[in-house]
CSV table of C-alpha atoms in Angstrom, one decimal:
chain,number,residue,atom,x,y,z
A,1,UNK,CA,-104.1,-13.6,284.4
A,2,UNK,CA,-105.3,-12.9,287.9
A,3,UNK,CA,-104.6,-15.0,291.0
A,4,UNK,CA,-108.2,-15.9,291.2
A,5,UNK,CA,-108.4,-17.5,287.7
A,6,UNK,CA,-105.0,-19.3,288.1
A,7,UNK,CA,-106.0,-20.6,291.5
A,8,UNK,CA,-109.4,-21.8,290.2
A,9,UNK,CA,-107.9,-23.6,287.2
A,10,UNK,CA,-105.5,-25.6,289.5
A,11,UNK,CA,-108.4,-27.2,291.3
A,12,UNK,CA,-110.9,-29.5,289.5
A,13,UNK,CA,-113.7,-30.3,289.6
A,14,UNK,CA,-115.0,-26.8,290.5
A,15,UNK,CA,-118.2,-26.6,292.4
A,16,UNK,CA,-120.8,-23.9,293.3
A,17,UNK,CA,-120.7,-21.3,290.5
A,18,UNK,CA,-118.1,-20.4,287.9
A,19,UNK,CA,-114.5,-19.3,288.2
A,20,UNK,CA,-113.9,-15.7,287.5
A,21,UNK,CA,-111.3,-13.8,285.6
A,22,UNK,CA,-111.0,-10.3,287.1
A,23,UNK,CA,-111.1,-7.4,284.9
A,24,UNK,CA,-109.5,-5.0,287.3
A,25,UNK,CA,-106.5,-5.7,289.6
A,26,UNK,CA,-103.8,-3.8,291.3
A,27,UNK,CA,-100.2,-5.3,291.6
A,28,UNK,CA,-98.5,-4.9,295.0
A,29,UNK,CA,-95.1,-6.6,295.0
A,30,UNK,CA,-95.5,-10.3,294.4
A,31,UNK,CA,-99.2,-10.4,295.0
A,32,UNK,CA,-102.3,-9.3,293.2
A,33,UNK,CA,-105.2,-7.9,295.1
A,34,UNK,CA,-108.7,-6.9,294.1
A,35,UNK,CA,-109.1,-3.2,293.4
A,36,UNK,CA,-111.7,-1.4,295.5
A,37,UNK,CA,-115.2,-2.2,294.3
A,38,UNK,CA,-113.8,-4.7,291.9
A,39,UNK,CA,-116.5,-7.3,292.3
A,40,UNK,CA,-117.4,-9.9,289.8
A,41,UNK,CA,-119.4,-7.1,288.0
A,42,UNK,CA,-116.2,-6.1,286.3
A,43,UNK,CA,-116.5,-9.2,284.0
A,44,UNK,CA,-119.3,-11.5,284.9
A,45,UNK,CA,-122.0,-9.3,286.3
A,46,UNK,CA,-123.1,-7.7,289.6
A,47,UNK,CA,-122.4,-9.8,292.7
A,48,UNK,CA,-119.4,-10.9,294.8
A,49,UNK,CA,-116.5,-13.2,294.5
A,50,UNK,CA,-116.5,-15.8,297.2
A,51,UNK,CA,-114.7,-19.1,297.9
A,52,UNK,CA,-116.1,-22.2,296.2
A,53,UNK,CA,-117.5,-25.1,298.3
A,54,UNK,CA,-113.9,-26.5,298.6
A,55,UNK,CA,-112.7,-23.2,300.1
A,56,UNK,CA,-110.8,-21.9,297.1
A,57,UNK,CA,-110.7,-18.1,297.4
A,58,UNK,CA,-112.3,-16.1,294.6
A,59,UNK,CA,-113.2,-19.2,292.7
A,60,UNK,CA,-117.0,-18.8,293.0
A,61,UNK,CA,-119.5,-16.0,292.5
A,62,UNK,CA,-122.8,-15.1,294.1
A,63,UNK,CA,-124.8,-12.8,291.8
A,64,UNK,CA,-125.7,-12.4,288.1
A,65,UNK,CA,-123.9,-13.2,284.9
A,66,UNK,CA,-123.6,-11.0,281.8
A,67,UNK,CA,-124.4,-12.7,278.5
A,68,UNK,CA,-122.9,-11.6,275.2
A,69,UNK,CA,-125.6,-10.6,272.8
A,70,UNK,CA,-128.4,-10.6,275.5
A,71,UNK,CA,-129.8,-7.4,276.9
A,72,UNK,CA,-129.6,-8.0,280.6
A,73,UNK,CA,-128.2,-10.6,283.0
A,74,UNK,CA,-128.9,-14.2,283.9
A,75,UNK,CA,-128.4,-16.4,286.9
A,76,UNK,CA,-126.9,-19.9,287.2
A,77,UNK,CA,-129.3,-22.7,288.0
A,78,UNK,CA,-127.1,-25.7,288.8
A,79,UNK,CA,-124.8,-25.1,291.8
A,80,UNK,CA,-122.7,-28.2,291.4
A,81,UNK,CA,-121.9,-27.9,287.7
A,82,UNK,CA,-119.2,-25.9,286.0
A,83,UNK,CA,-119.7,-22.2,285.3
A,84,UNK,CA,-120.9,-20.5,282.0
A,85,UNK,CA,-117.3,-20.3,280.7
A,86,UNK,CA,-117.4,-24.1,280.3
A,87,UNK,CA,-120.7,-24.1,278.4
A,88,UNK,CA,-119.3,-23.7,274.9
A,89,UNK,CA,-122.0,-21.3,274.3
A,90,UNK,CA,-125.7,-21.3,275.0
A,91,UNK,CA,-128.8,-21.9,272.9
A,92,UNK,CA,-131.8,-19.5,272.6
A,93,UNK,CA,-133.9,-18.9,275.7
A,94,UNK,CA,-136.8,-21.2,276.1
A,95,UNK,CA,-139.7,-21.2,278.6
A,96,UNK,CA,-139.3,-23.5,281.5
A,97,UNK,CA,-142.2,-25.9,281.9
A,98,UNK,CA,-140.5,-28.1,284.4
A,99,UNK,CA,-137.2,-28.1,286.3
A,100,UNK,CA,-135.3,-31.0,287.8
A,101,UNK,CA,-132.4,-30.3,290.1
A,102,UNK,CA,-129.2,-31.9,288.8
A,103,UNK,CA,-127.9,-31.9,292.4
A,104,UNK,CA,-130.9,-33.6,294.1
A,105,UNK,CA,-132.8,-35.1,291.3
A,106,UNK,CA,-136.0,-33.6,292.6
A,107,UNK,CA,-138.4,-31.7,290.5
A,108,UNK,CA,-139.3,-28.2,291.5
A,109,UNK,CA,-143.0,-27.5,292.0
A,110,UNK,CA,-144.9,-25.2,289.6
A,111,UNK,CA,-145.4,-22.9,292.6
A,112,UNK,CA,-141.6,-22.7,293.1
A,113,UNK,CA,-141.0,-22.1,289.4
A,114,UNK,CA,-143.5,-19.2,289.4
A,115,UNK,CA,-142.0,-17.7,292.5
A,116,UNK,CA,-138.5,-17.9,291.0
A,117,UNK,CA,-139.9,-16.2,287.9
A,118,UNK,CA,-141.3,-13.4,290.1
A,119,UNK,CA,-138.0,-12.7,291.8
A,120,UNK,CA,-136.1,-12.8,288.6
A,121,UNK,CA,-138.6,-10.6,286.8
A,122,UNK,CA,-139.0,-8.0,289.6
A,123,UNK,CA,-135.5,-7.8,291.1
A,124,UNK,CA,-133.1,-9.8,288.8
A,125,UNK,CA,-132.4,-7.0,286.2
A,126,UNK,CA,-130.1,-5.0,288.4
A,127,UNK,CA,-126.7,-3.5,288.5
A,128,UNK,CA,-126.5,-3.7,292.3
A,129,UNK,CA,-124.2,-6.2,293.7
A,130,UNK,CA,-126.3,-6.7,296.8
A,131,UNK,CA,-129.5,-7.1,295.0
A,132,UNK,CA,-128.0,-9.6,292.4
A,133,UNK,CA,-126.5,-11.7,295.2
A,134,UNK,CA,-129.9,-11.8,297.0
A,135,UNK,CA,-131.7,-12.8,293.8
A,136,UNK,CA,-129.1,-15.5,293.3
A,137,UNK,CA,-129.7,-16.9,296.8
A,138,UNK,CA,-133.5,-16.9,296.4
A,139,UNK,CA,-133.4,-18.6,293.0
A,140,UNK,CA,-131.2,-21.5,294.3
A,141,UNK,CA,-133.7,-21.8,297.2
A,142,UNK,CA,-136.6,-22.4,294.8
A,143,UNK,CA,-134.8,-24.7,292.4
A,144,UNK,CA,-132.7,-26.6,295.0
A,145,UNK,CA,-135.4,-26.9,297.7
A,146,UNK,CA,-134.2,-29.1,300.6
A,147,UNK,CA,-130.6,-29.0,299.5
A,148,UNK,CA,-127.5,-27.4,301.1
A,149,UNK,CA,-128.0,-24.5,298.7
A,150,UNK,CA,-131.5,-23.6,299.9
A,151,UNK,CA,-132.5,-21.1,302.5
A,152,UNK,CA,-133.3,-20.8,305.3
A,153,UNK,CA,-131.1,-23.6,306.7
A,154,UNK,CA,-128.9,-24.9,303.9
A,155,UNK,CA,-125.3,-25.1,305.1
A,156,UNK,CA,-123.8,-23.8,301.8
A,157,UNK,CA,-126.5,-21.2,301.4
A,158,UNK,CA,-125.6,-19.7,304.7
A,159,UNK,CA,-122.0,-20.0,304.0
A,160,UNK,CA,-122.3,-18.1,300.7
A,161,UNK,CA,-124.1,-15.3,302.4
A,162,UNK,CA,-121.7,-15.3,305.4
A,163,UNK,CA,-118.4,-14.3,303.7
A,164,UNK,CA,-116.9,-11.0,305.0
A,165,UNK,CA,-117.3,-9.3,301.6
A,166,UNK,CA,-121.0,-10.2,301.4
A,167,UNK,CA,-123.1,-7.6,303.3
A,168,UNK,CA,-125.6,-8.8,305.8
A,169,UNK,CA,-128.2,-6.9,303.8
A,170,UNK,CA,-128.0,-9.6,301.1
A,171,UNK,CA,-129.5,-12.2,303.4
A,172,UNK,CA,-132.1,-9.8,304.6
A,173,UNK,CA,-133.1,-9.0,301.0
A,174,UNK,CA,-133.1,-12.6,299.9
A,175,UNK,CA,-135.5,-13.5,302.7
A,176,UNK,CA,-137.6,-10.6,301.8
A,177,UNK,CA,-137.8,-11.7,298.2
A,178,UNK,CA,-138.9,-15.2,299.3
A,179,UNK,CA,-141.6,-13.8,301.5
A,180,UNK,CA,-142.8,-11.4,298.9
A,181,UNK,CA,-143.0,-14.0,296.1
A,182,UNK,CA,-145.0,-16.3,298.4
A,183,UNK,CA,-147.6,-13.6,298.5
A,184,UNK,CA,-147.5,-12.0,295.0
A,185,UNK,CA,-146.1,-14.5,292.5
A,186,UNK,CA,-148.3,-15.4,289.6
A,187,UNK,CA,-150.1,-16.6,287.6
A,188,UNK,CA,-152.4,-13.6,287.9
A,189,UNK,CA,-156.1,-13.0,287.6
A,190,UNK,CA,-158.0,-9.7,287.0
A,191,UNK,CA,-161.2,-9.4,288.9
A,192,UNK,CA,-164.0,-7.0,287.9
A,193,UNK,CA,-166.9,-6.4,290.3
A,194,UNK,CA,-169.7,-4.2,289.1
A,195,UNK,CA,-172.4,-2.7,291.3
A,196,UNK,CA,-175.4,-5.0,292.1
A,197,UNK,CA,-178.2,-4.8,289.6
A,198,UNK,CA,-178.3,-3.4,286.1
A,199,UNK,CA,-176.7,0.0,285.2
A,200,UNK,CA,-178.9,2.9,284.3
A,201,UNK,CA,-178.5,5.1,281.2
A,202,UNK,CA,-177.1,8.5,282.0
A,203,UNK,CA,-176.3,7.5,285.6
A,204,UNK,CA,-172.6,7.1,286.7
A,205,UNK,CA,-171.8,3.7,288.3
A,206,UNK,CA,-168.7,2.5,290.1
A,207,UNK,CA,-166.8,-0.7,289.1
A,208,UNK,CA,-164.1,-2.1,291.4
A,209,UNK,CA,-161.1,-4.0,290.1
A,210,UNK,CA,-158.2,-5.9,291.5
A,211,UNK,CA,-155.5,-8.2,290.4
A,212,UNK,CA,-154.8,-11.3,292.5
A,213,UNK,CA,-151.8,-13.5,292.7
A,214,UNK,CA,-151.7,-17.3,292.8
A,215,UNK,CA,-152.0,-17.2,296.6
A,216,UNK,CA,-155.0,-14.9,296.3
A,217,UNK,CA,-153.3,-11.6,297.5
A,218,UNK,CA,-154.3,-8.4,295.8
A,219,UNK,CA,-151.4,-6.6,294.0
A,220,UNK,CA,-150.9,-2.9,294.8
A,221,UNK,CA,-149.7,-0.4,292.2
A,222,UNK,CA,-150.9,-2.3,289.1
A,223,UNK,CA,-152.0,-0.2,286.2
A,224,UNK,CA,-155.2,-1.5,284.5
A,225,UNK,CA,-156.0,-0.3,280.9
A,226,UNK,CA,-159.7,-0.1,280.4
A,227,UNK,CA,-161.7,-0.7,277.2
A,228,UNK,CA,-165.3,0.1,277.5
A,229,UNK,CA,-168.0,0.0,274.8
A,230,UNK,CA,-171.7,0.9,275.0
A,231,UNK,CA,-170.9,3.8,277.5
A,232,UNK,CA,-170.5,7.5,277.2
A,233,UNK,CA,-167.5,7.3,279.6
A,234,UNK,CA,-165.4,4.7,281.3
A,235,UNK,CA,-162.3,4.1,279.1
A,236,UNK,CA,-158.8,5.0,280.2
A,237,UNK,CA,-156.8,3.4,283.0
A,238,UNK,CA,-156.8,3.0,286.7
A,239,UNK,CA,-154.1,1.9,289.2
A,240,UNK,CA,-154.7,-0.3,292.2
A,241,UNK,CA,-154.1,1.4,295.6
A,242,UNK,CA,-152.1,0.2,298.6
A,243,UNK,CA,-154.8,-2.3,299.3
A,244,UNK,CA,-154.7,-3.7,295.8
A,245,UNK,CA,-158.1,-2.1,294.7
A,246,UNK,CA,-158.9,0.3,292.0
A,247,UNK,CA,-162.2,2.0,291.2
A,248,UNK,CA,-163.5,3.0,287.7
A,249,UNK,CA,-166.5,5.0,286.8
A,250,UNK,CA,-168.9,4.0,284.0
A,251,UNK,CA,-171.5,6.2,282.4
A,252,UNK,CA,-173.8,4.0,280.3
A,253,UNK,CA,-175.2,5.8,277.2
A,254,UNK,CA,-178.4,3.8,276.6
A,255,UNK,CA,-180.3,0.5,277.3
A,256,UNK,CA,-178.4,-2.5,276.2
A,257,UNK,CA,-175.0,-3.9,277.3
A,258,UNK,CA,-171.8,-2.3,278.4
A,259,UNK,CA,-168.7,-4.4,277.5
A,260,UNK,CA,-166.1,-3.7,280.1
A,261,UNK,CA,-162.6,-5.0,279.7
A,262,UNK,CA,-159.6,-4.5,282.0
A,263,UNK,CA,-156.0,-5.5,281.1
A,264,UNK,CA,-152.9,-5.5,283.3
A,265,UNK,CA,-150.0,-5.6,280.8
A,266,UNK,CA,-146.9,-5.2,282.9
A,267,UNK,CA,-147.2,-7.8,285.7
A,268,UNK,CA,-144.2,-9.7,286.9
A,269,UNK,CA,-143.3,-12.8,284.9
A,270,UNK,CA,-145.0,-16.1,285.9
A,271,UNK,CA,-142.7,-18.3,283.9
A,272,UNK,CA,-139.0,-18.9,283.9
A,273,UNK,CA,-136.9,-18.6,280.8
A,274,UNK,CA,-133.7,-20.7,280.6
A,275,UNK,CA,-130.6,-20.9,278.3
A,276,UNK,CA,-129.2,-24.4,277.9
A,277,UNK,CA,-125.4,-24.9,277.6
A,278,UNK,CA,-124.0,-26.6,274.5
A,279,UNK,CA,-121.8,-28.6,277.0
A,280,UNK,CA,-123.9,-30.4,279.6
A,281,UNK,CA,-121.2,-30.1,282.2
A,282,UNK,CA,-122.0,-26.4,282.6
A,283,UNK,CA,-124.9,-24.7,284.4
A,284,UNK,CA,-128.2,-23.7,282.9
A,285,UNK,CA,-128.8,-20.0,283.0
A,286,UNK,CA,-132.0,-18.3,284.0
A,287,UNK,CA,-132.8,-15.0,282.3
A,288,UNK,CA,-133.7,-12.0,284.5
A,289,UNK,CA,-136.6,-9.7,283.6
A,290,UNK,CA,-139.7,-10.6,281.7
A,291,UNK,CA,-143.3,-9.8,282.3
A,292,UNK,CA,-146.7,-11.3,282.0
A,293,UNK,CA,-150.3,-10.0,281.5
A,294,UNK,CA,-153.8,-10.8,282.5
A,295,UNK,CA,-157.2,-9.5,281.5
A,296,UNK,CA,-160.9,-10.0,282.2
A,297,UNK,CA,-164.1,-8.9,280.6
A,298,UNK,CA,-167.7,-8.5,281.9
A,299,UNK,CA,-170.9,-7.6,280.1
A,300,UNK,CA,-173.0,-5.3,282.2
A,301,UNK,CA,-176.7,-5.0,281.5
A,302,UNK,CA,-177.9,-1.5,281.1
A,303,UNK,CA,-181.6,-0.7,281.3
A,304,UNK,CA,-183.8,2.2,282.2
A,305,UNK,CA,-185.3,1.8,285.6
A,306,UNK,CA,-188.7,0.3,285.6
A,307,UNK,CA,-192.0,1.0,287.3
A,308,UNK,CA,-195.4,-0.5,287.4
A,309,UNK,CA,-199.0,0.5,287.2
A,310,UNK,CA,-201.9,-1.1,289.1
A,311,UNK,CA,-205.5,-0.8,288.1
A,312,UNK,CA,-208.2,-1.5,290.6
A,313,UNK,CA,-211.7,-2.0,289.0
A,314,UNK,CA,-214.9,-1.6,290.9
A,315,UNK,CA,-218.6,-1.1,290.2
A,316,UNK,CA,-219.8,2.4,290.8
A,317,UNK,CA,-223.1,1.3,292.2
A,318,UNK,CA,-222.1,-1.7,294.5
A,319,UNK,CA,-218.5,-0.8,295.1
A,320,UNK,CA,-217.6,-4.4,294.5
A,321,UNK,CA,-214.6,-5.5,292.4
A,322,UNK,CA,-215.2,-6.4,288.8
A,323,UNK,CA,-213.3,-9.3,287.4
A,324,UNK,CA,-212.3,-10.0,283.8
A,325,UNK,CA,-212.3,-6.4,282.7
A,326,UNK,CA,-209.9,-6.0,279.8
A,327,UNK,CA,-207.4,-3.0,279.9
A,328,UNK,CA,-204.6,-1.7,277.7
A,329,UNK,CA,-201.8,0.7,278.6
A,330,UNK,CA,-200.5,3.0,275.9
A,331,UNK,CA,-197.4,5.2,276.0
A,332,UNK,CA,-197.2,8.8,275.0
A,333,UNK,CA,-197.0,7.8,271.3
A,334,UNK,CA,-200.2,5.8,271.4
A,335,UNK,CA,-198.4,2.5,271.3
A,336,UNK,CA,-199.9,-0.3,273.4
A,337,UNK,CA,-197.2,-1.5,275.8
A,338,UNK,CA,-199.3,-3.8,278.1
A,339,UNK,CA,-202.6,-5.6,278.1
A,340,UNK,CA,-204.5,-7.7,280.6
A,341,UNK,CA,-207.5,-8.5,282.6
A,342,UNK,CA,-208.5,-7.8,286.2
A,343,UNK,CA,-208.5,-10.8,288.6
A,344,UNK,CA,-211.1,-11.9,291.0
A,345,UNK,CA,-210.3,-9.0,293.2
A,346,UNK,CA,-210.7,-6.5,290.4
A,347,UNK,CA,-206.9,-5.8,290.2
A,348,UNK,CA,-204.5,-5.9,287.2
A,349,UNK,CA,-200.9,-4.8,287.2
A,350,UNK,CA,-198.8,-3.8,284.3
A,351,UNK,CA,-195.1,-4.4,285.1
A,352,UNK,CA,-191.7,-3.3,283.7
A,353,UNK,CA,-192.8,0.1,282.5
A,354,UNK,CA,-190.2,2.7,281.8
A,355,UNK,CA,-190.7,6.0,283.6
A,356,UNK,CA,-193.2,8.2,281.7
A,357,UNK,CA,-196.8,9.1,281.2
A,358,UNK,CA,-199.3,6.4,280.1
A,359,UNK,CA,-202.9,6.2,279.1
A,360,UNK,CA,-205.1,3.5,280.8
A,361,UNK,CA,-207.7,2.4,278.4
A,362,UNK,CA,-210.6,0.1,279.2
A,363,UNK,CA,-211.0,-2.3,276.2
A,364,UNK,CA,-213.9,-4.4,277.3
A,365,UNK,CA,-216.2,-4.0,280.3
A,366,UNK,CA,-218.2,-6.8,282.0
A,367,UNK,CA,-221.8,-7.2,280.8
A,368,UNK,CA,-224.1,-4.6,282.2
A,369,UNK,CA,-221.5,-1.9,282.7
A,370,UNK,CA,-220.3,0.9,280.5
A,371,UNK,CA,-216.7,1.4,279.4
A,372,UNK,CA,-214.8,3.9,281.7
A,373,UNK,CA,-213.2,7.0,280.3
A,374,UNK,CA,-209.4,6.9,279.7
A,375,UNK,CA,-207.2,7.9,282.5
A,376,UNK,CA,-203.6,9.3,282.6
A,377,UNK,CA,-201.0,7.8,284.9
A,378,UNK,CA,-197.4,8.8,285.6
A,379,UNK,CA,-194.8,6.0,286.2
A,380,UNK,CA,-191.5,6.8,288.0
A,381,UNK,CA,-188.4,4.8,288.9
A,382,UNK,CA,-189.1,1.6,290.8
A,383,UNK,CA,-192.5,2.9,291.8
A,384,UNK,CA,-196.0,1.7,291.2
A,385,UNK,CA,-198.8,4.1,290.2
A,386,UNK,CA,-202.3,3.2,291.4
A,387,UNK,CA,-205.3,3.9,289.2
A,388,UNK,CA,-208.9,3.4,290.4
A,389,UNK,CA,-211.4,2.8,287.7
A,390,UNK,CA,-215.1,2.6,288.3
A,391,UNK,CA,-217.6,1.3,285.8
A,392,UNK,CA,-221.1,2.7,285.8
A,393,UNK,CA,-223.9,0.3,285.3
A,394,UNK,CA,-225.8,0.7,282.0
A,395,UNK,CA,-229.2,2.0,283.0
A,396,UNK,CA,-232.2,-0.1,282.2
A,397,UNK,CA,-234.4,1.1,279.3
A,398,UNK,CA,-238.0,1.7,280.4
A,399,UNK,CA,-240.4,-0.9,279.1
A,400,UNK,CA,-243.0,0.5,276.7
A,401,UNK,CA,-246.6,0.7,277.9
A,402,UNK,CA,-249.2,-1.3,275.9
A,403,UNK,CA,-251.6,0.9,274.0
A,404,UNK,CA,-255.2,-0.2,273.4
A,405,UNK,CA,-256.0,-1.2,269.9
A,406,UNK,CA,-259.6,-0.8,268.6
A,407,UNK,CA,-260.4,-2.9,265.6
A,408,UNK,CA,-263.4,-1.6,263.7
A,409,UNK,CA,-266.0,-4.2,262.8
A,410,UNK,CA,-266.7,-4.2,259.1
A,411,UNK,CA,-270.3,-4.6,257.9
A,412,UNK,CA,-271.0,-8.0,256.7
A,413,UNK,CA,-272.4,-8.5,253.2
A,414,UNK,CA,-274.8,-11.1,252.2
A,415,UNK,CA,-273.7,-14.6,251.5
């Protein structure tokens, strides 16, 4: 048995992390010293042996804990309770919906829980002593806010990071994790922003995407899997750039709707997972690793660009507008696609016409005027074709001249 474990057992109660039995030691005379690089990783996990809060050398640990039967490491969550060796085993991991500090009695905010989950998810699963120690310091800061174990000013927090065998880089990393989590912790939201207006069949269109954190910051380097229906192209994946923005190209196939879905499947976890000890005197453990996902879907309207056709109707003789003249517009198959009458100014407009060639047909003229001949008109994207139609007055028929009628006088007979 090592000096560290014997020394720890002789002092109860133990505070601030668990006692450690070293897996590697070198005997020098009557004393036992740590072998080079023999940190707590030899038995408990990556990190550093440090004195406990009562000053007992090697009786505490800053870092992660290896769990039998669990793929990965965990971190202690209750600094003033006994270590995992006193737990009598742990139950299955459960999501953490709320967390009350057993040291202060205060409940951690949902924001703090999400930020702790971010750090554990992104940096907790590590074999590095320095990184594990930094994660440990950050987790205590979130779950023990305002206590002596919380950065930046907690006395015990600074003491744990200030021991000679704990590199200064640990504190720097812990502070960096806290700042990063404030910006990028979840929950997350996928945002899809299509171009303004409807898409056009056969015309490529750009769609911008991003993933935002709970604080509204855009996450860089996030892969988004795309699922696109109703388009000739657009599926696949894109990754957000250094500014947290990605661009996808969509090629709609026809009029209708393009269903555009984006999924981010490997985001940092937004929820803690904890193992509860069988013996309540021991610390709860928080699992490292984990991930979360987010997705969004938009339905993009796709339609061929429309144009219009304006008919101006006048009388050929007076040049004045003719109102209430009925017209029909037919497409190249002969199908009537629009009907209407001219207004008081002799104008009628057929709107929302797809690009193509149309026939303008006068259905009913005003009294006294002849029907005009059909005219062809070509409608293009977002343009209005102007058609001038003149009606010729029906000529008056000449009145017949009266012809003299001679009625012969018949001879009269006798009475």
